[in-house]
PDB file of C-alpha atoms in Angstrom:
ATOM      1  CA  MET A 742      -1.011-134.521-127.687  1.00 75.00           C
ATOM      2  CA  GLU A 743      -3.828-136.111-129.213  1.00 89.00           C
ATOM      3  CA  ILE A 744      -7.194-135.440-126.986  1.00 96.00           C
ATOM      4  CA  LYS A 745      -9.620-138.348-127.346  1.00 97.00           C
ATOM      5  CA  SER A 746     -11.554-138.197-123.707  1.00 98.00           C
ATOM      6  CA  VAL A 747     -12.222-134.985-121.752  1.00 98.00           C
ATOM      7  CA  GLY A 748     -13.632-135.137-117.887  1.00 98.00           C
ATOM      8  CA  VAL A 749     -15.670-132.262-117.214  1.00 98.00           C
ATOM      9  CA  VAL A 750     -15.625-131.365-113.504  1.00 98.00           C
ATOM     10  CA  GLY A 751     -19.532-130.090-112.279  1.00 96.00           C
ATOM     11  CA  ALA A 752     -22.316-130.889-113.571  1.00 96.00           C
ATOM     12  CA  GLY A 753     -24.259-127.122-113.612  1.00 92.00           C
ATOM     13  CA  GLN A 754     -25.378-124.447-116.193  1.00 90.00           C
ATOM     14  CA  MET A 755     -21.063-124.443-117.644  1.00 95.00           C
ATOM     15  CA  GLY A 756     -20.197-128.076-117.106  1.00 96.00           C
ATOM     16  CA  ASN A 757     -23.150-129.097-118.872  1.00 97.00           C
ATOM     17  CA  GLY A 758     -22.887-127.020-121.897  1.00 97.00           C
ATOM     18  CA  ILE A 759     -19.451-128.194-121.604  1.00 98.00           C
ATOM     19  CA  ALA A 760     -20.045-131.301-121.799  1.00 98.00           C
ATOM     20  CA  HIS A 761     -22.484-131.140-124.589  1.00 98.00           C
ATOM     21  CA  VAL A 762     -20.273-128.920-126.932  1.00 98.00           C
ATOM     22  CA  MET A 763     -17.063-131.861-126.712  1.00 98.00           C
ATOM     23  CA  ALA A 764     -19.168-134.538-126.986  1.00 98.00           C
ATOM     24  CA  VAL A 765     -21.085-133.339-130.557  1.00 98.00           C
ATOM     25  CA  ALA A 766     -17.332-132.659-131.848  1.00 97.00           C
ATOM     26  CA  GLY A 767     -16.947-136.115-131.632  1.00 97.00           C
ATOM     27  CA  TYR A 768     -14.380-136.576-127.995  1.00 98.00           C
ATOM     28  CA  ASP A 769     -16.042-139.224-125.024  1.00 98.00           C
ATOM     29  CA  VAL A 770     -17.144-137.342-122.445  1.00 98.00           C
ATOM     30  CA  VAL A 771     -16.737-138.362-118.900  1.00 98.00           C
ATOM     31  CA  LEU A 772     -19.458-135.230-116.711  1.00 98.00           C
ATOM     32  CA  ASN A 773     -18.582-135.520-113.024  1.00 97.00           C
ATOM     33  CA  ASP A 774     -20.366-133.908-110.260  1.00 96.00           C
ATOM     34  CA  LEU A 775     -20.855-134.293-106.611  1.00 94.00           C
ATOM     35  CA  ASN A 776     -25.044-134.422-106.543  1.00 95.00           C
ATOM     36  CA  ALA A 777     -26.549-137.269-108.506  1.00 95.00           C
ATOM     37  CA  ASP A 778     -29.371-135.253-108.907  1.00 96.00           C
ATOM     38  CA  ALA A 779     -27.187-132.539-110.974  1.00 96.00           C
ATOM     39  CA  LEU A 780     -26.210-135.361-113.262  1.00 97.00           C
ATOM     40  CA  GLU A 781     -29.468-135.639-113.460  1.00 96.00           C
ATOM     41  CA  ARG A 782     -30.552-132.412-114.167  1.00 96.00           C
ATOM     42  CA  ALA A 783     -27.302-131.702-116.190  1.00 97.00           C
ATOM     43  CA  MET A 784     -28.397-135.133-119.198  1.00 97.00           C
ATOM     44  CA  ALA A 785     -32.179-133.816-119.285  1.00 97.00           C
ATOM     45  CA  VAL A 786     -30.654-130.239-119.979  1.00 97.00           C
ATOM     46  CA  ILE A 787     -28.224-131.529-122.619  1.00 97.00           C
ATOM     47  CA  ASP A 788     -31.283-134.469-124.559  1.00 97.00           C
ATOM     48  CA  LYS A 789     -33.010-130.478-124.816  1.00 97.00           C
ATOM     49  CA  ASN A 790     -30.837-128.801-126.137  1.00 97.00           C
ATOM     50  CA  LEU A 791     -29.631-131.635-128.651  1.00 97.00           C
ATOM     51  CA  ASP A 792     -33.317-131.567-129.484  1.00 97.00           C
ATOM     52  CA  ARG A 793     -33.268-127.379-129.895  1.00 96.00           C
ATOM     53  CA  GLN A 794     -30.689-128.247-132.682  1.00 97.00           C
ATOM     54  CA  VAL A 795     -32.210-131.117-134.182  1.00 97.00           C
ATOM     55  CA  SER A 796     -34.977-128.501-134.718  1.00 97.00           C
ATOM     56  CA  ARG A 797     -32.994-125.692-136.231  1.00 96.00           C
ATOM     57  CA  ASN A 798     -30.926-128.376-138.104  1.00 96.00           C
ATOM     58  CA  ILE A 799     -27.633-128.044-136.708  1.00 95.00           C
ATOM     59  CA  ILE A 800     -27.432-131.043-136.345  1.00 96.00           C
ATOM     60  CA  SER A 801     -29.059-134.534-137.322  1.00 96.00           C
ATOM     61  CA  ALA A 802     -31.027-137.058-135.385  1.00 97.00           C
ATOM     62  CA  ASP A 803     -28.249-139.092-135.548  1.00 97.00           C
ATOM     63  CA  ASP A 804     -25.801-137.152-134.806  1.00 97.00           C
ATOM     64  CA  LYS A 805     -28.171-136.388-131.233  1.00 97.00           C
ATOM     65  CA  ALA A 806     -28.162-140.378-130.395  1.00 97.00           C
ATOM     66  CA  ALA A 807     -24.697-140.806-130.875  1.00 98.00           C
ATOM     67  CA  SER A 808     -23.417-136.737-129.240  1.00 97.00           C
ATOM     68  CA  LEU A 809     -24.974-137.905-125.827  1.00 97.00           C
ATOM     69  CA  ALA A 810     -24.254-142.174-126.508  1.00 97.00           C
ATOM     70  CA  ARG A 811     -20.975-140.589-125.354  1.00 98.00           C
ATOM     71  CA  ILE A 812     -21.381-138.545-122.335  1.00 98.00           C
ATOM     72  CA  SER A 813     -20.826-140.836-119.222  1.00 97.00           C
ATOM     73  CA  SER A 814     -22.021-139.268-115.814  1.00 96.00           C
ATOM     74  CA  THR A 815     -19.961-140.113-112.420  1.00 97.00           C
ATOM     75  CA  GLN A 816     -19.779-138.963-108.346  1.00 96.00           C
ATOM     76  CA  GLU A 817     -16.270-139.616-108.380  1.00 96.00           C
ATOM     77  CA  LEU A 818     -13.637-137.458-109.703  1.00 96.00           C
ATOM     78  CA  THR A 819     -10.902-139.789-109.445  1.00 95.00           C
ATOM     79  CA  GLU A 820     -12.959-141.116-112.355  1.00 96.00           C
ATOM     80  CA  LEU A 821     -11.638-138.781-114.796  1.00 97.00           C
ATOM     81  CA  GLY A 822      -8.530-140.197-114.229  1.00 95.00           C
ATOM     82  CA  GLN A 823      -7.685-141.231-117.617  1.00 95.00           C
ATOM     83  CA  CYS A 824      -9.580-138.532-120.150  1.00 98.00           C
ATOM     84  CA  ASP A 825      -6.156-136.904-121.667  1.00 98.00           C
ATOM     85  CA  LEU A 826      -7.766-133.204-121.120  1.00 98.00           C
ATOM     86  CA  ILE A 827     -10.031-131.928-118.067  1.00 98.00           C
ATOM     87  CA  VAL A 828     -12.081-129.372-117.741  1.00 98.00           C
ATOM     88  CA  GLU A 829     -12.697-127.755-114.436  1.00 98.00           C
ATOM     89  CA  ALA A 830     -15.920-126.091-114.510  1.00 96.00           C
ATOM     90  CA  ALA A 831     -17.076-125.932-110.787  1.00 94.00           C
ATOM     91  CA  THR A 832     -18.244-122.933-109.091  1.00 87.00           C
ATOM     92  CA  GLU A 833     -15.630-119.600-108.904  1.00 85.00           C
ATOM     93  CA  ARG A 834     -14.298-119.973-105.471  1.00 88.00           C
ATOM     94  CA  GLU A 835     -10.435-120.795-105.189  1.00 92.00           C
ATOM     95  CA  GLU A 836     -10.312-123.226-102.496  1.00 94.00           C
ATOM     96  CA  ILE A 837     -12.789-125.491-103.840  1.00 96.00           C
ATOM     97  CA  LYS A 838     -11.181-125.218-107.415  1.00 97.00           C
ATOM     98  CA  THR A 839      -7.545-126.157-105.464  1.00 97.00           C
ATOM     99  CA  LYS A 840      -8.713-128.967-103.729  1.00 96.00           C
ATOM    100  CA  ILE A 841     -10.636-130.381-106.604  1.00 97.00           C
ATOM    101  CA  PHE A 842      -6.993-130.560-108.388  1.00 97.00           C
ATOM    102  CA  GLU A 843      -5.422-131.770-105.221  1.00 96.00           C
ATOM    103  CA  THR A 844      -7.397-134.800-105.761  1.00 96.00           C
ATOM    104  CA  LEU A 845      -7.139-135.787-108.923  1.00 97.00           C
ATOM    105  CA  VAL A 846      -3.421-135.425-109.579  1.00 97.00           C
ATOM    106  CA  PRO A 847      -3.500-138.659-108.285  1.00 97.00           C
ATOM    107  CA  HIS A 848      -4.671-140.274-110.562  1.00 96.00           C
ATOM    108  CA  LEU A 849      -3.664-138.865-113.762  1.00 97.00           C
ATOM    109  CA  LYS A 850      -2.371-140.346-116.781  1.00 95.00           C
ATOM    110  CA  PRO A 851       0.882-138.073-117.813  1.00 95.00           C
ATOM    111  CA  ASN A 852      -0.215-136.583-120.469  1.00 95.00           C
ATOM    112  CA  THR A 853      -3.218-135.600-119.092  1.00 97.00           C
ATOM    113  CA  ILE A 854      -3.406-131.617-119.748  1.00 98.00           C
ATOM    114  CA  LEU A 855      -5.480-129.957-116.820  1.00 98.00           C
ATOM    115  CA  THR A 856      -7.827-126.450-117.201  1.00 98.00           C
ATOM    116  CA  SER A 857     -10.100-124.616-115.301  1.00 98.00           C
ATOM    117  CA  ASN A 858     -13.072-122.752-117.001  1.00 97.00           C
ATOM    118  CA  THR A 859     -12.250-120.464-113.660  1.00 93.00           C
ATOM    119  CA  SER A 860     -13.786-117.085-115.641  1.00 87.00           C
ATOM    120  CA  SER A 861     -11.175-114.686-113.540  1.00 86.00           C
ATOM    121  CA  ILE A 862      -8.938-116.920-111.138  1.00 90.00           C
ATOM    122  CA  SER A 863      -4.980-116.769-111.712  1.00 94.00           C
ATOM    123  CA  ILE A 864      -4.268-119.367-113.885  1.00 97.00           C
ATOM    124  CA  THR A 865      -0.830-119.667-112.482  1.00 97.00           C
ATOM    125  CA  ARG A 866      -2.044-119.906-109.118  1.00 96.00           C
ATOM    126  CA  LEU A 867      -3.809-122.985-109.599  1.00 97.00           C
ATOM    127  CA  ALA A 868      -1.589-124.819-111.790  1.00 97.00           C
ATOM    128  CA  SER A 869       0.837-124.671-108.959  1.00 96.00           C
ATOM    129  CA  ARG A 870      -0.923-126.702-107.159  1.00 95.00           C
ATOM    130  CA  THR A 871      -0.385-129.319-109.693  1.00 97.00           C
ATOM    131  CA  ASP A 872       1.814-132.036-110.523  1.00 96.00           C
ATOM    132  CA  ARG A 873       1.907-130.397-114.320  1.00 96.00           C
ATOM    133  CA  PRO A 874       2.275-126.459-114.669  1.00 97.00           C
ATOM    134  CA  GLU A 875       3.174-127.100-117.604  1.00 98.00           C
ATOM    135  CA  LYS A 876       0.178-128.706-118.654  1.00 98.00           C
ATOM    136  CA  PHE A 877      -2.558-126.585-116.786  1.00 98.00           C
ATOM    137  CA  MET A 878      -3.760-123.695-118.757  1.00 98.00           C
ATOM    138  CA  GLY A 879      -7.595-121.802-118.466  1.00 97.00           C
ATOM    139  CA  PHE A 880     -10.143-122.768-120.533  1.00 97.00           C
ATOM    140  CA  HIS A 881     -12.556-119.787-120.502  1.00 97.00           C
ATOM    141  CA  PHE A 882     -15.785-121.081-121.875  1.00 97.00           C
ATOM    142  CA  MET A 883     -18.732-118.052-122.138  1.00 94.00           C
ATOM    143  CA  ASN A 884     -22.166-118.961-120.950  1.00 89.00           C
ATOM    144  CA  PRO A 885     -24.688-120.124-123.203  1.00 92.00           C
ATOM    145  CA  VAL A 886     -22.036-123.007-123.675  1.00 96.00           C
ATOM    146  CA  PRO A 887     -23.734-124.106-126.854  1.00 95.00           C
ATOM    147  CA  VAL A 888     -24.069-120.956-128.531  1.00 95.00           C
ATOM    148  CA  MET A 889     -21.277-118.519-128.000  1.00 96.00           C
ATOM    149  CA  GLN A 890     -19.037-118.307-130.301  1.00 96.00           C
ATOM    150  CA  LEU A 891     -15.704-117.314-127.761  1.00 97.00           C
ATOM    151  CA  VAL A 892     -13.842-119.394-126.239  1.00 97.00           C
ATOM    152  CA  GLU A 893     -10.912-117.262-123.612  1.00 97.00           C
ATOM    153  CA  LEU A 894      -7.093-119.629-123.678  1.00 98.00           C
ATOM    154  CA  ILE A 895      -5.168-118.948-120.924  1.00 97.00           C
ATOM    155  CA  ARG A 896      -1.563-119.877-120.302  1.00 96.00           C
ATOM    156  CA  GLY A 897      -0.147-120.146-117.011  1.00 96.00           C
ATOM    157  CA  ILE A 898       3.946-118.300-116.522  1.00 96.00           C
ATOM    158  CA  ALA A 899       4.398-122.090-117.349  1.00 97.00           C
ATOM    159  CA  THR A 900       2.274-123.044-119.729  1.00 97.00           C
ATOM    160  CA  ASP A 901       4.171-124.916-122.145  1.00 97.00           C
ATOM    161  CA  GLN A 902       3.675-124.872-126.149  1.00 97.00           C
ATOM    162  CA  GLU A 903       2.513-128.004-126.498  1.00 97.00           C
ATOM    163  CA  THR A 904      -0.368-127.632-124.226  1.00 97.00           C
ATOM    164  CA  TYR A 905      -1.284-124.149-125.892  1.00 97.00           C
ATOM    165  CA  GLN A 906      -1.647-126.369-129.008  1.00 97.00           C
ATOM    166  CA  ALA A 907      -3.296-129.009-127.975  1.00 97.00           C
ATOM    167  CA  CYS A 908      -6.052-126.736-126.298  1.00 97.00           C
ATOM    168  CA  LEU A 909      -6.163-124.667-129.434  1.00 97.00           C
ATOM    169  CA  LYS A 910      -6.667-127.664-131.414  1.00 97.00           C
ATOM    170  CA  VAL A 911     -10.028-128.476-129.432  1.00 98.00           C
ATOM    171  CA  VAL A 912     -11.283-125.031-129.600  1.00 98.00           C
ATOM    172  CA  GLU A 913     -11.156-125.643-133.551  1.00 97.00           C
ATOM    173  CA  ASP A 914     -12.723-128.733-133.182  1.00 97.00           C
ATOM    174  CA  LEU A 915     -15.506-127.306-131.236  1.00 97.00           C
ATOM    175  CA  GLY A 916     -16.150-124.828-134.213  1.00 97.00           C
ATOM    176  CA  LYS A 917     -15.511-121.649-131.990  1.00 98.00           C
ATOM    177  CA  THR A 918     -12.988-119.127-132.084  1.00 98.00           C
ATOM    178  CA  ALA A 919     -10.229-118.780-129.353  1.00 97.00           C
ATOM    179  CA  ALA A 920      -9.163-115.604-127.923  1.00 97.00           C
ATOM    180  CA  SER A 921      -5.539-115.999-126.380  1.00 96.00           C
ATOM    181  CA  ALA A 922      -5.139-113.761-122.680  1.00 95.00           C
ATOM    182  CA  GLU A 923      -2.310-113.587-120.424  1.00 93.00           C
ATOM    183  CA  ASP A 924      -2.901-114.455-116.604  1.00 95.00           C
ATOM    184  CA  PHE A 925      -4.092-111.234-115.417  1.00 94.00           C
ATOM    185  CA  PRO A 926      -7.050-111.131-113.085  1.00 92.00           C
ATOM    186  CA  ALA A 927     -10.026-111.376-115.325  1.00 92.00           C
ATOM    187  CA  PHE A 928      -8.591-111.983-117.898  1.00 94.00           C
ATOM    188  CA  ILE A 929     -10.022-110.302-121.822  1.00 96.00           C
ATOM    189  CA  VAL A 930     -14.094-110.737-121.690  1.00 95.00           C
ATOM    190  CA  ASN A 931     -14.882-109.662-118.064  1.00 94.00           C
ATOM    191  CA  ARG A 932     -12.226-107.440-117.090  1.00 95.00           C
ATOM    192  CA  ILE A 933     -14.749-105.133-119.536  1.00 96.00           C
ATOM    193  CA  LEU A 934     -17.612-107.050-119.119  1.00 97.00           C
ATOM    194  CA  MET A 935     -17.378-106.624-115.208  1.00 97.00           C
ATOM    195  CA  PRO A 936     -16.495-103.155-114.654  1.00 98.00           C
ATOM    196  CA  MET A 937     -19.824-101.799-116.918  1.00 98.00           C
ATOM    197  CA  ILE A 938     -21.955-104.447-115.392  1.00 98.00           C
ATOM    198  CA  ASN A 939     -20.883-102.650-111.456  1.00 98.00           C
ATOM    199  CA  GLU A 940     -21.702 -99.245-112.667  1.00 98.00           C
ATOM    200  CA  ALA A 941     -24.864-100.191-113.503  1.00 98.00           C
ATOM    201  CA  VAL A 942     -25.456-101.209-110.773  1.00 98.00           C
ATOM    202  CA  TYR A 943     -23.455 -97.633-108.762  1.00 98.00           C
ATOM    203  CA  THR A 944     -26.171 -96.332-111.752  1.00 98.00           C
ATOM    204  CA  LEU A 945     -29.074 -98.010-109.500  1.00 98.00           C
ATOM    205  CA  TYR A 946     -27.577 -97.083-106.925  1.00 98.00           C
ATOM    206  CA  GLU A 947     -26.848 -93.759-106.984  1.00 98.00           C
ATOM    207  CA  GLY A 948     -30.654 -92.738-108.169  1.00 97.00           C
ATOM    208  CA  VAL A 949     -29.476 -92.144-111.759  1.00 98.00           C
ATOM    209  CA  GLY A 950     -31.389 -94.360-113.452  1.00 97.00           C
ATOM    210  CA  ASN A 951     -34.428 -97.393-112.308  1.00 98.00           C
ATOM    211  CA  VAL A 952     -33.679-100.751-113.431  1.00 98.00           C
ATOM    212  CA  SER A 953     -36.264-100.968-116.683  1.00 98.00           C
ATOM    213  CA  SER A 954     -34.105 -97.300-117.243  1.00 98.00           C
ATOM    214  CA  ILE A 955     -30.888 -98.170-117.001  1.00 98.00           C
ATOM    215  CA  ASP A 956     -31.615-101.901-119.337  1.00 98.00           C
ATOM    216  CA  GLN A 957     -33.488 -99.486-122.387  1.00 98.00           C
ATOM    217  CA  ALA A 958     -30.842 -96.837-121.765  1.00 98.00           C
ATOM    218  CA  MET A 959     -27.857 -99.363-123.466  1.00 98.00           C
ATOM    219  CA  LYS A 960     -30.119-102.042-125.307  1.00 98.00           C
ATOM    220  CA  LEU A 961     -31.513 -99.217-127.152  1.00 98.00           C
ATOM    221  CA  GLY A 962     -28.393 -96.278-127.419  1.00 98.00           C
ATOM    222  CA  ALA A 963     -25.280 -98.912-126.962  1.00 97.00           C
ATOM    223  CA  ASN A 964     -27.241-101.472-128.852  1.00 97.00           C
ATOM    224  CA  HIS A 965     -26.161-104.215-126.339  1.00 96.00           C
ATOM    225  CA  PRO A 966     -28.307-107.296-126.671  1.00 95.00           C
ATOM    226  CA  MET A 967     -29.036-107.426-123.060  1.00 96.00           C
ATOM    227  CA  GLY A 968     -29.197-104.899-120.215  1.00 97.00           C
ATOM    228  CA  PRO A 969     -26.291-105.269-117.660  1.00 98.00           C
ATOM    229  CA  LEU A 970     -28.988-105.875-115.553  1.00 98.00           C
ATOM    230  CA  GLU A 971     -30.403-108.485-116.862  1.00 98.00           C
ATOM    231  CA  LEU A 972     -26.685-109.709-118.176  1.00 97.00           C
ATOM    232  CA  ALA A 973     -25.787-109.567-114.259  1.00 98.00           C
ATOM    233  CA  ASP A 974     -29.158-111.648-113.781  1.00 98.00           C
ATOM    234  CA  PHE A 975     -28.097-114.322-116.171  1.00 94.00           C
ATOM    235  CA  ILE A 976     -24.465-114.721-115.206  1.00 92.00           C
ATOM    236  CA  GLY A 977     -25.244-114.683-111.417  1.00 95.00           C
ATOM    237  CA  LEU A 978     -25.208-111.768-109.241  1.00 97.00           C
ATOM    238  CA  ASP A 979     -22.888-113.975-107.048  1.00 95.00           C
ATOM    239  CA  THR A 980     -20.286-114.544-109.542  1.00 91.00           C
ATOM    240  CA  CYS A 981     -20.133-111.100-110.814  1.00 95.00           C
ATOM    241  CA  LEU A 982     -19.658-109.532-106.746  1.00 96.00           C
ATOM    242  CA  ALA A 983     -16.903-112.589-107.327  1.00 91.00           C
ATOM    243  CA  ILE A 984     -15.149-111.630-110.451  1.00 92.00           C
ATOM    244  CA  MET A 985     -15.429-107.933-108.875  1.00 95.00           C
ATOM    245  CA  ASN A 986     -13.466-108.780-105.951  1.00 94.00           C
ATOM    246  CA  VAL A 987     -10.957-110.605-107.840  1.00 91.00           C
ATOM    247  CA  LEU A 988      -9.735-107.118-109.760  1.00 94.00           C
ATOM    248  CA  HIS A 989     -10.193-104.927-106.933  1.00 96.00           C
ATOM    249  CA  ASP A 990      -7.237-107.655-104.692  1.00 94.00           C
ATOM    250  CA  GLY A 991      -5.891-108.217-107.615  1.00 92.00           C
ATOM    251  CA  LEU A 992      -5.040-105.315-109.470  1.00 94.00           C
ATOM    252  CA  GLY A 993      -5.654-102.522-105.890  1.00 94.00           C
ATOM    253  CA  ASP A 994      -7.222-100.256-107.917  1.00 96.00           C
ATOM    254  CA  THR A 995     -10.568 -98.520-106.280  1.00 96.00           C
ATOM    255  CA  LYS A 996     -12.550 -98.371-109.937  1.00 96.00           C
ATOM    256  CA  TYR A 997     -12.459-102.100-109.630  1.00 97.00           C
ATOM    257  CA  ARG A 998     -14.357-101.646-106.039  1.00 98.00           C
ATOM    258  CA  PRO A 999     -17.955-103.428-105.391  1.00 98.00           C
ATOM    259  CA  CYS A1000     -20.746-101.494-105.662  1.00 98.00           C
ATOM    260  CA  PRO A1001     -22.313-102.145-102.038  1.00 98.00           C
ATOM    261  CA  LEU A1002     -26.437-102.851-103.708  1.00 98.00           C
ATOM    262  CA  LEU A1003     -24.207-105.597-105.249  1.00 98.00           C
ATOM    263  CA  SER A1004     -22.810-107.373-102.737  1.00 98.00           C
ATOM    264  CA  LYS A1005     -26.747-106.029-100.724  1.00 98.00           C
ATOM    265  CA  TYR A1006     -28.036-108.396-103.204  1.00 98.00           C
ATOM    266  CA  VAL A1007     -25.774-111.639-102.817  1.00 98.00           C
ATOM    267  CA  GLU A1008     -26.183-111.101 -99.137  1.00 98.00           C
ATOM    268  CA  ALA A1009     -29.879-111.758 -99.638  1.00 98.00           C
ATOM    269  CA  GLY A1010     -29.672-114.039-101.661  1.00 98.00           C
ATOM    270  CA  TRP A1011     -30.854-112.988-105.021  1.00 98.00           C
ATOM    271  CA  LEU A1012     -28.633-113.704-107.090  1.00 97.00           C
ATOM    272  CA  GLY A1013     -30.289-113.873-110.355  1.00 97.00           C
ATOM    273  CA  ARG A1014     -32.252-116.199-112.777  1.00 96.00           C
ATOM    274  CA  LYS A1015     -31.086-118.915-111.039  1.00 93.00           C
ATOM    275  CA  THR A1016     -32.833-118.067-107.368  1.00 97.00           C
ATOM    276  CA  SER A1017     -35.570-116.340-109.140  1.00 97.00           C
ATOM    277  CA  ARG A1018     -34.859-112.650-108.078  1.00 98.00           C
ATOM    278  CA  GLY A1019     -32.093-110.817-108.504  1.00 98.00           C
ATOM    279  CA  PHE A1020     -32.670-107.049-110.251  1.00 98.00           C
ATOM    280  CA  TYR A1021     -35.757-108.568-111.136  1.00 98.00           C
ATOM    281  CA  ASP A1022     -37.432-110.936-110.149  1.00 98.00           C
ATOM    282  CA  TYR A1023     -38.555-113.880-112.426  1.00 98.00           C
ATOM    283  CA  ARG A1024     -41.210-115.843-110.021  1.00 96.00           C
ATOM    284  CA  GLY A1025     -43.993-114.162-112.470  1.00 95.00           C
ATOM    285  CA  ASP A1026     -45.101-114.691-116.058  1.00 95.00           C
ATOM    286  CA  ALA A1027     -42.437-111.721-117.015  1.00 96.00           C
ATOM    287  CA  PRO A1028     -39.783-110.348-115.038  1.00 97.00           C
ATOM    288  CA  VAL A1029     -40.374-107.309-113.566  1.00 97.00           C
ATOM    289  CA  PRO A1030     -37.891-104.989-111.588  1.00 97.00           C
ATOM    290  CA  THR A1031     -36.930-105.442-107.747  1.00 97.00           C
ATOM    291  CA  ARG A1032     -35.427-101.664-108.060  1.00 95.00           C
TER     292      ARG A1032
END
């Protein structure tokens, strides 16, 4: 099962990063988004990030030009149907992901592998809404994709070994490391990371510490490169809340109950860096804690 072409659904932060690393690794990439402006922004971000890699001697200027030449973009989802591998990187809402796969299915080649970059949603359940559950996997990249070395590979109950091996080879071609995870809510990374972030929000909610002291404590006391509240802003508070809800609903344990303060920030539209306000306010020259 040789993979030469990759379709990426969604041109946001994760999608443009996935398109970037796939193109650098030599795959032909078709990047899809419904929004033409999103596609234009994504190509500009990819260009900028490739420039950064050239300046750091990670790739050459010729590599950059060749990588950009391998990426095409389209607003028509069905045009991805002839790709060997499709990576869905749309928003973390199951109904949207399901609709994407249902739309794609009639246009796929028989051997096309379908994958989702979901950080928490059941791979088995997503796969069941397609005509090829045996050729469906979780392909979870870390953010920012060009920098982070890990990819979680998640097998659904029906995923066959040939599909797993094909995806594992792609990860190796990207120069990244695969961690194999079973299909349980939030898999490995977010099963551990999100409850820590949620507990940091509870620590803030209960007045144990303020934003600065909590983040400073974990950076200097636990040697974390980024404090948990700063990291939540980077990930997106809506994404954090969605994953905590998946954990809470899927495992039925009260220890995964989302903190009410996290829900309140999301209700306010303070989602972190992408909206310029979250646990920090990013509208000035330097981030300022909001609590």
